[in-house]
């Protein structure tokens, strides 16, 4: 799939974001379950077959350790911030805390009701996202900002993370951007069916002259799920692992279209019309 250039940029609040590869209104409820400790607990781990060259990290610590791409010398708004990655520590830690709470530790949302889950995600998020999180929760879109599995599903092992941090700018504002695909192996603990789910994220935060984040923008797509069943489970994630052609098709498409090409380029993070964030009906099962 070809991707367009950045094009005109319009800043949007989190509350105004459209969620894709789901478009369905998804509510909230209890959290997910504890992960199976290692991939040896299942007969086959789909993530074990991934090309290591495309996947940069398996933990929040490894994600944080990735370098920031792009030269400050090429960006007029970065004159005060400079080239040192250290000036971005506060902003990177803020983004990482949110990503970790929302997508990398689903077991920590286990057993939490709607409000407690929101409190957990909000406590790990910059204050400028708090109102937006409340709005998406009220609109039934919790699934996109808090991964929690429905029963009897579990995550297996650790996530696979393809990610790039970038220096960028929009108009006269310096930006820290993160483009990432996060994939989990998941298992149905009763049938032992195994598959994958994935989140694709584009995050940007505005930076003050000292590197402090002051505002932000998030876009999310979800893949490998039965969206209709997730809605019926009050927004808990239901992976497409049933033994029928529709679920098998969702899993195949998630492998072919998302896991096989997980990189999220900066141009797509910046471009609000990017097809990477348009959503699709191949990797997410809608209600009939």
XYZ file of C-alpha atoms in Angstrom:
288
model
C 0.000 0.000 0.000
C 1.452 3.346 -0.990
C 1.494 6.142 1.552
C 1.034 9.853 0.825
C 3.287 12.635 1.996
C 2.585 14.614 5.150
C 0.249 17.142 3.543
C -1.451 19.896 5.544
C -1.426 19.279 9.277
C -4.226 20.163 11.640
C -3.744 19.667 15.370
C -6.499 17.672 17.026
C -7.241 16.905 20.630
C -7.388 13.315 21.779
C -11.103 13.695 22.394
C -11.701 14.429 18.734
C -9.778 11.452 17.422
C -11.598 8.891 15.321
C -10.760 5.323 16.253
C -10.369 2.940 13.372
C -10.205 -0.780 12.608
C -13.143 -0.952 14.917
C -15.283 1.994 14.335
C -17.751 0.108 16.484
C -18.619 1.737 19.784
C -16.853 -0.337 22.365
C -17.609 -0.040 26.046
C -15.558 -0.844 29.105
C -15.536 -3.422 31.846
C -13.182 -5.725 33.705
C -9.543 -6.078 32.744
C -7.658 -8.896 31.074
C -6.094 -12.001 32.553
C -2.552 -12.832 33.598
C -0.220 -13.814 30.764
C 0.964 -17.338 30.127
C 4.579 -17.089 31.382
C 6.426 -18.239 28.252
C 5.738 -19.187 24.679
C 6.685 -22.782 25.510
C 3.279 -23.132 27.158
C 1.596 -23.213 23.750
C 2.159 -25.528 20.821
C 3.015 -22.679 18.484
C 3.788 -19.018 19.072
C 3.000 -16.880 15.995
C 5.349 -14.135 17.184
C 8.289 -16.555 17.211
C 8.226 -16.559 13.402
C 8.556 -12.784 13.067
C 11.630 -11.277 11.430
C 13.754 -9.841 14.239
C 14.955 -7.099 11.885
C 11.456 -5.583 11.938
C 10.863 -5.811 15.695
C 12.944 -3.611 17.939
C 11.852 -4.394 21.488
C 10.045 -6.868 23.732
C 9.647 -4.714 26.856
C 9.009 -1.102 27.940
C 12.672 -0.789 28.901
C 13.819 -1.822 25.435
C 11.314 0.539 23.832
C 12.630 3.416 25.964
C 16.220 2.603 25.015
C 15.666 3.034 21.275
C 17.374 6.142 19.842
C 15.544 9.256 18.691
C 15.780 9.696 14.934
C 16.145 12.984 13.066
C 18.625 15.807 13.490
C 17.716 18.918 15.476
C 19.924 20.889 13.094
C 17.423 20.267 10.306
C 14.475 21.579 12.357
C 14.180 25.309 12.986
C 12.063 24.867 16.119
C 14.699 22.686 17.818
C 17.368 25.383 18.230
C 16.809 25.620 21.994
C 16.328 21.883 22.496
C 19.496 20.797 20.711
C 20.703 17.344 19.687
C 21.064 15.585 23.032
C 18.506 12.832 23.629
C 18.591 13.608 27.353
C 16.522 16.771 26.913
C 13.672 14.502 25.801
C 13.723 12.300 28.911
C 10.618 13.852 30.457
C 8.591 13.645 27.242
C 9.728 10.113 26.397
C 8.991 8.903 29.913
C 5.499 10.422 29.755
C 4.727 8.719 26.437
C 6.248 5.435 27.617
C 4.228 5.439 30.838
C 1.006 5.764 28.853
C 1.945 3.133 26.262
C 3.027 0.724 28.989
C -0.170 1.086 30.998
C -2.454 0.999 27.966
C -0.880 -1.699 25.768
C 2.112 -3.463 27.350
C 0.747 -4.665 30.716
C -2.799 -5.986 30.132
C -2.619 -8.161 33.236
C -2.563 -5.022 35.409
C -6.060 -4.121 34.184
C -7.394 -7.501 35.292
C -10.412 -7.205 37.574
C -10.714 -3.443 37.327
C -14.129 -1.918 36.754
C -14.666 0.883 34.262
C -13.731 3.747 36.564
C -10.754 1.969 38.103
C -9.409 1.152 34.637
C -9.759 4.791 33.636
C -7.993 5.854 36.825
C -5.167 3.429 36.095
C -4.636 4.726 32.551
C -5.074 8.375 33.557
C -2.548 8.057 36.378
C 0.015 6.901 33.811
C -0.852 9.648 31.302
C 0.103 13.319 30.968
C -2.494 15.630 32.478
C -3.307 17.147 29.080
C -4.759 13.770 28.009
C -7.029 13.315 31.034
C -10.085 15.080 29.605
C -9.658 13.238 26.314
C -9.473 9.883 28.058
C -12.674 10.627 29.959
C -14.367 11.520 26.681
C -13.336 8.337 24.848
C -14.367 6.250 27.875
C -17.780 7.940 27.918
C -18.125 7.353 24.176
C -17.466 3.619 24.592
C -14.002 3.545 23.036
C -12.028 2.244 25.987
C -10.714 -0.748 24.006
C -8.519 1.553 21.948
C -6.734 3.021 24.966
C -6.672 0.105 27.416
C -5.935 -3.465 26.327
C -7.809 -5.906 28.559
C -8.762 -9.386 27.399
C -12.155 -10.986 27.846
C -12.385 -14.443 29.409
C -11.138 -17.046 28.614
C -8.319 -15.369 26.649
C -4.788 -14.736 27.838
C -1.682 -13.129 26.465
C 1.347 -15.353 25.913
C 4.856 -14.317 26.880
C 5.985 -10.801 26.002
C 4.786 -8.416 23.296
C 6.681 -7.765 20.081
C 7.280 -4.050 19.515
C 8.260 -2.318 16.282
C 8.908 1.329 17.084
C 10.661 4.526 16.079
C 11.065 7.742 18.071
C 11.409 10.915 15.971
C 12.231 14.574 16.295
C 9.799 16.577 14.196
C 7.887 19.843 14.089
C 4.494 21.158 13.115
C 4.404 24.781 12.075
C 6.316 26.548 14.882
C 6.122 23.779 17.487
C 8.783 21.111 18.143
C 7.321 17.602 18.293
C 8.388 14.258 19.717
C 6.747 11.508 17.691
C 6.427 7.766 18.216
C 5.227 5.354 15.554
C 4.788 1.818 16.795
C 3.101 -1.521 16.215
C 2.598 -3.682 19.298
C 1.713 -7.359 18.804
C 0.707 -10.001 21.324
C 0.299 -13.740 20.991
C -3.061 -14.677 22.535
C -4.593 -18.002 23.504
C -8.101 -19.254 24.175
C -7.456 -21.180 27.390
C -10.304 -23.645 26.829
C -9.898 -24.547 23.162
C -6.120 -23.807 23.157
C -6.553 -21.881 19.916
C -3.658 -19.485 19.397
C -3.464 -16.280 17.363
C -2.368 -12.662 17.440
C -3.705 -9.210 18.101
C -1.974 -5.939 17.305
C -2.226 -2.231 18.015
C -0.834 0.352 15.617
C -0.131 3.739 17.233
C 0.874 7.186 16.091
C 1.658 9.568 18.946
C 2.900 13.153 18.897
C 3.571 15.470 21.832
C 4.315 19.182 21.666
C 7.469 20.246 23.480
C 8.313 23.328 25.508
C 11.777 24.864 25.186
C 13.032 22.656 28.022
C 11.625 19.453 26.499
C 8.554 19.270 28.733
C 5.482 17.901 26.912
C 2.587 20.349 26.773
C -0.028 18.775 24.486
C -0.459 15.649 22.449
C -2.206 13.651 19.754
C -2.867 9.903 19.516
C -4.230 7.707 16.734
C -4.921 4.018 17.174
C -5.958 1.045 15.081
C -6.661 -2.441 16.417
C -6.200 -5.708 14.509
C -6.884 -9.398 15.003
C -10.074 -8.926 17.003
C -13.738 -9.837 16.737
C -15.046 -6.322 17.219
C -18.663 -7.381 17.491
C -17.883 -9.869 20.270
C -15.710 -7.272 21.986
C -18.652 -4.895 22.021
C -20.805 -7.607 23.579
C -18.101 -8.070 26.228
C -18.332 -4.383 27.185
C -15.147 -3.475 25.391
C -12.906 -6.276 26.585
C -10.796 -7.578 23.703
C -12.024 -10.770 22.040
C -9.363 -12.129 19.662
C -10.640 -13.729 16.463
C -9.763 -17.313 17.372
C -12.930 -19.244 16.594
C -12.737 -22.177 14.195
C -14.569 -20.492 11.349
C -13.492 -18.860 8.117
C -14.254 -15.294 9.181
C -11.929 -15.515 12.186
C -9.253 -17.336 10.218
C -9.436 -14.612 7.567
C -8.961 -11.885 10.198
C -5.899 -13.676 11.554
C -4.397 -14.181 8.079
C -4.943 -10.544 7.178
C -3.431 -9.356 10.472
C -0.306 -11.369 9.705
C -0.105 -10.281 6.063
C -1.069 -6.623 6.403
C 0.143 -5.639 9.876
C 2.772 -8.012 11.244
C 4.534 -8.431 7.909
C 4.917 -4.630 7.583
C 4.895 -3.256 11.129
C 6.955 -0.099 10.630
C 5.011 3.167 11.090
C 6.987 5.899 9.276
C 7.076 9.460 10.555
C 5.183 10.673 7.496
C 2.252 8.473 8.527
C 2.344 9.606 12.142
C 2.208 13.210 10.921
C -0.365 12.693 8.188
C -3.894 12.510 9.605
C -5.113 11.025 6.310
C -2.583 8.194 6.310
C -4.059 4.877 5.165
C -2.189 3.188 8.023
C -4.714 4.749 10.391
C -7.777 4.478 8.187
C -8.817 1.095 9.568
C -10.033 -1.836 7.511
C -12.518 -4.679 7.465
C -9.876 -7.339 6.794
C -8.111 -7.362 10.147
C -11.081 -6.531 12.385
C -14.415 -8.302 12.355
C -17.401 -5.984 12.379
C -20.960 -6.929 13.319
C -23.052 -8.149 10.381
